[in-house]
Amino acid sequence: MSDERRVHLSRSAPEAYKALEAFSKAVGAIATANGIDDRLKEIVQLHASQLNGCAYCVRVHVDRALVAGLTADEIAQLATWRESGVFDERERAALELAEAFTFISEEGIPDAVYDHVGGILSEQEYVGLSWILVSINAFNRVTIAGRYPVPPRPKATT
């Protein structure tokens, strides 16, 4: 990968980035009103960011996931959620939906996924999670395109 400087979209067109942030806040409120708690929001946002390869958003959502009550083990298990037993049925449905939205260009939302997820989540929960996933995928694209940096964190001193 080149070290060339990339356009930082949030600085180059701040009004568009502010609109995306406002959209994200509106989506978060809709998701909350539709029964999606912070834990589930962070599970799907973190997993979508992992799938997209967005290191910047992964860092943001790991921090938020910890605040929302996820353990380090649960965060580590996201990459292998299908094989792991740490997520409940609702969380697994949300993770399946996250993958469908992240790779939407491949098959759309397949009927099998829609039917399976719809058998677990209410319509309101489906709507709330879907909008969260539209939002995080947009943020992933902005930060990946701009190669937003993810420097090492300072080591704790004792």
Short mmCIF file of C-alpha atoms in Angstrom, two decimals:
data_model
loop_
_atom_site.label_atom_id
_atom_site.label_comp_id
_atom_site.label_asym_id
_atom_site.label_seq_id
_atom_site.Cartn_x
_atom_site.Cartn_y
_atom_site.Cartn_z
CA MET A 1 0.00 0.00 0.00
CA SER A 2 1.25 3.43 -0.92
CA ASP A 3 2.00 6.14 1.60
CA GLU A 4 0.47 8.74 -0.72
CA ARG A 5 -1.73 11.36 0.88
CA ARG A 6 -5.44 10.73 0.48
CA VAL A 7 -8.30 13.16 0.47
CA HIS A 8 -9.85 13.30 3.92
CA LEU A 9 -13.54 13.47 2.99
CA SER A 10 -14.75 14.73 6.37
CA ARG A 11 -12.41 17.73 6.09
CA SER A 12 -12.83 18.27 2.35
CA ALA A 13 -16.62 18.42 2.47
CA PRO A 14 -17.52 18.97 6.12
CA GLU A 15 -21.17 19.72 5.33
CA ALA A 16 -21.57 16.25 3.81
CA TYR A 17 -19.83 14.61 6.75
CA LYS A 18 -22.00 16.54 9.21
CA ALA A 19 -25.06 15.32 7.30
CA LEU A 20 -23.76 11.75 7.61
CA GLU A 21 -23.24 12.25 11.34
CA ALA A 22 -26.79 13.65 11.68
CA PHE A 23 -28.10 10.68 9.69
CA SER A 24 -26.23 8.34 12.05
CA LYS A 25 -27.77 10.03 15.11
CA ALA A 26 -31.26 9.80 13.61
CA VAL A 27 -30.69 6.13 12.79
CA GLY A 28 -29.45 5.47 16.33
CA ALA A 29 -32.60 7.03 17.76
CA ILE A 30 -34.80 4.97 15.42
CA ALA A 31 -32.95 1.80 16.40
CA THR A 32 -33.32 2.57 20.10
CA ALA A 33 -37.03 3.32 19.69
CA ASN A 34 -37.38 0.01 17.84
CA GLY A 35 -35.85 -2.03 20.68
CA ILE A 36 -32.19 -2.20 19.69
CA ASP A 37 -29.96 -1.68 22.73
CA ASP A 38 -26.41 -0.31 22.64
CA ARG A 39 -24.90 -3.79 22.97
CA LEU A 40 -26.61 -5.05 19.81
CA LYS A 41 -25.84 -1.82 17.92
CA GLU A 42 -22.15 -2.20 18.69
CA ILE A 43 -22.09 -5.92 17.84
CA VAL A 44 -23.34 -5.27 14.31
CA GLN A 45 -21.32 -2.10 13.74
CA LEU A 46 -18.12 -3.75 14.90
CA HIS A 47 -18.70 -6.86 12.79
CA ALA A 48 -19.55 -4.87 9.65
CA SER A 49 -16.42 -2.78 10.17
CA GLN A 50 -14.34 -5.96 10.54
CA LEU A 51 -15.82 -7.40 7.35
CA ASN A 52 -15.15 -4.18 5.44
CA GLY A 53 -11.58 -4.02 6.74
CA CYS A 54 -12.09 -0.61 8.33
CA ALA A 55 -9.46 -0.42 11.06
CA TYR A 56 -10.51 3.07 12.09
CA CYS A 57 -14.16 2.08 12.68
CA VAL A 58 -13.13 -1.19 14.34
CA ARG A 59 -11.20 0.81 16.92
CA VAL A 60 -14.11 3.20 17.49
CA HIS A 61 -16.61 0.37 17.90
CA VAL A 62 -14.38 -1.80 20.09
CA ASP A 63 -14.21 1.12 22.52
CA ARG A 64 -17.97 1.62 22.33
CA ALA A 65 -18.64 -2.13 22.63
CA LEU A 66 -16.69 -2.25 25.88
CA VAL A 67 -18.76 0.66 27.22
CA ALA A 68 -21.93 -1.15 26.08
CA GLY A 69 -20.94 -4.16 28.19
CA LEU A 70 -19.31 -6.56 25.74
CA THR A 71 -16.39 -8.50 27.15
CA ALA A 72 -13.01 -8.87 25.48
CA ASP A 73 -13.90 -12.52 24.82
CA GLU A 74 -17.16 -11.59 23.09
CA ILE A 75 -15.39 -9.03 20.94
CA ALA A 76 -12.74 -11.59 20.00
CA GLN A 77 -15.45 -14.13 19.14
CA LEU A 78 -17.21 -11.85 16.62
CA ALA A 79 -14.97 -13.02 13.80
CA THR A 80 -16.04 -16.62 14.46
CA TRP A 81 -19.59 -16.05 15.66
CA ARG A 82 -21.02 -18.95 13.64
CA GLU A 83 -18.73 -21.41 15.43
CA SER A 84 -18.88 -19.68 18.81
CA GLY A 85 -21.46 -20.23 21.51
CA VAL A 86 -21.16 -16.81 23.16
CA PHE A 87 -23.94 -15.04 21.23
CA ASP A 88 -27.65 -15.62 21.77
CA GLU A 89 -30.16 -16.28 19.00
CA ARG A 90 -31.10 -12.62 18.59
CA GLU A 91 -27.45 -11.53 18.38
CA ARG A 92 -26.72 -14.30 15.87
CA ALA A 93 -29.63 -13.13 13.71
CA ALA A 94 -28.28 -9.57 13.87
CA LEU A 95 -24.80 -10.77 12.88
CA GLU A 96 -26.26 -12.68 9.94
CA LEU A 97 -28.08 -9.53 8.86
CA ALA A 98 -24.86 -7.52 9.25
CA GLU A 99 -23.10 -9.84 6.83
CA ALA A 100 -25.94 -9.63 4.30
CA PHE A 101 -25.93 -5.81 4.39
CA THR A 102 -22.14 -5.60 4.21
CA PHE A 103 -22.01 -7.87 1.16
CA ILE A 104 -25.30 -6.61 -0.31
CA SER A 105 -23.81 -6.27 -3.81
CA GLU A 106 -23.40 -10.05 -4.01
CA GLU A 107 -26.99 -11.24 -3.51
CA GLY A 108 -28.96 -8.41 -1.98
CA ILE A 109 -30.58 -9.63 1.21
CA PRO A 110 -31.17 -13.31 0.33
CA ASP A 111 -34.67 -14.63 1.00
CA ALA A 112 -33.24 -17.29 3.31
CA VAL A 113 -31.54 -14.63 5.46
CA TYR A 114 -34.60 -12.37 5.42
CA ASP A 115 -36.88 -15.24 6.44
CA HIS A 116 -34.53 -16.58 9.13
CA VAL A 117 -33.83 -13.18 10.66
CA GLY A 118 -37.51 -12.23 10.39
CA GLY A 119 -38.42 -15.32 12.39
CA ILE A 120 -36.27 -14.08 15.28
CA LEU A 121 -36.40 -10.28 15.16
CA SER A 122 -39.54 -8.20 15.11
CA GLU A 123 -40.19 -6.02 12.08
CA GLN A 124 -39.26 -2.96 14.15
CA GLU A 125 -35.97 -4.54 15.23
CA TYR A 126 -35.23 -5.50 11.62
CA VAL A 127 -35.84 -1.91 10.52
CA GLY A 128 -33.68 -0.48 13.32
CA LEU A 129 -30.78 -2.82 12.63
CA SER A 130 -31.05 -2.32 8.88
CA TRP A 131 -30.66 1.43 9.22
CA ILE A 132 -27.72 0.99 11.61
CA LEU A 133 -26.08 -1.22 8.99
CA VAL A 134 -26.70 1.25 6.17
CA SER A 135 -25.05 3.92 8.32
CA ILE A 136 -21.97 1.97 9.40
CA ASN A 137 -21.31 0.76 5.88
CA ALA A 138 -21.35 4.40 4.72
CA PHE A 139 -18.90 5.42 7.45
CA ASN A 140 -16.66 2.45 6.60
CA ARG A 141 -16.45 3.61 3.00
CA VAL A 142 -15.56 7.18 3.96
CA THR A 143 -12.79 6.12 6.32
CA ILE A 144 -11.38 3.36 4.10
CA ALA A 145 -11.30 5.65 1.05
CA GLY A 146 -9.42 8.26 3.07
CA ARG A 147 -7.15 5.73 4.79
CA TYR A 148 -7.89 7.29 8.14
CA PRO A 149 -4.94 6.49 10.40
CA VAL A 150 -5.05 4.09 13.32
CA PRO A 151 -1.83 4.75 15.23
CA PRO A 152 -0.72 2.56 18.12
CA ARG A 153 -2.16 3.57 21.45
CA PRO A 154 0.23 4.77 24.11
CA LYS A 155 1.35 1.96 26.37
CA ALA A 156 0.20 2.23 29.95
CA THR A 157 2.93 3.09 32.41
CA THR A 158 3.14 1.45 35.80
#
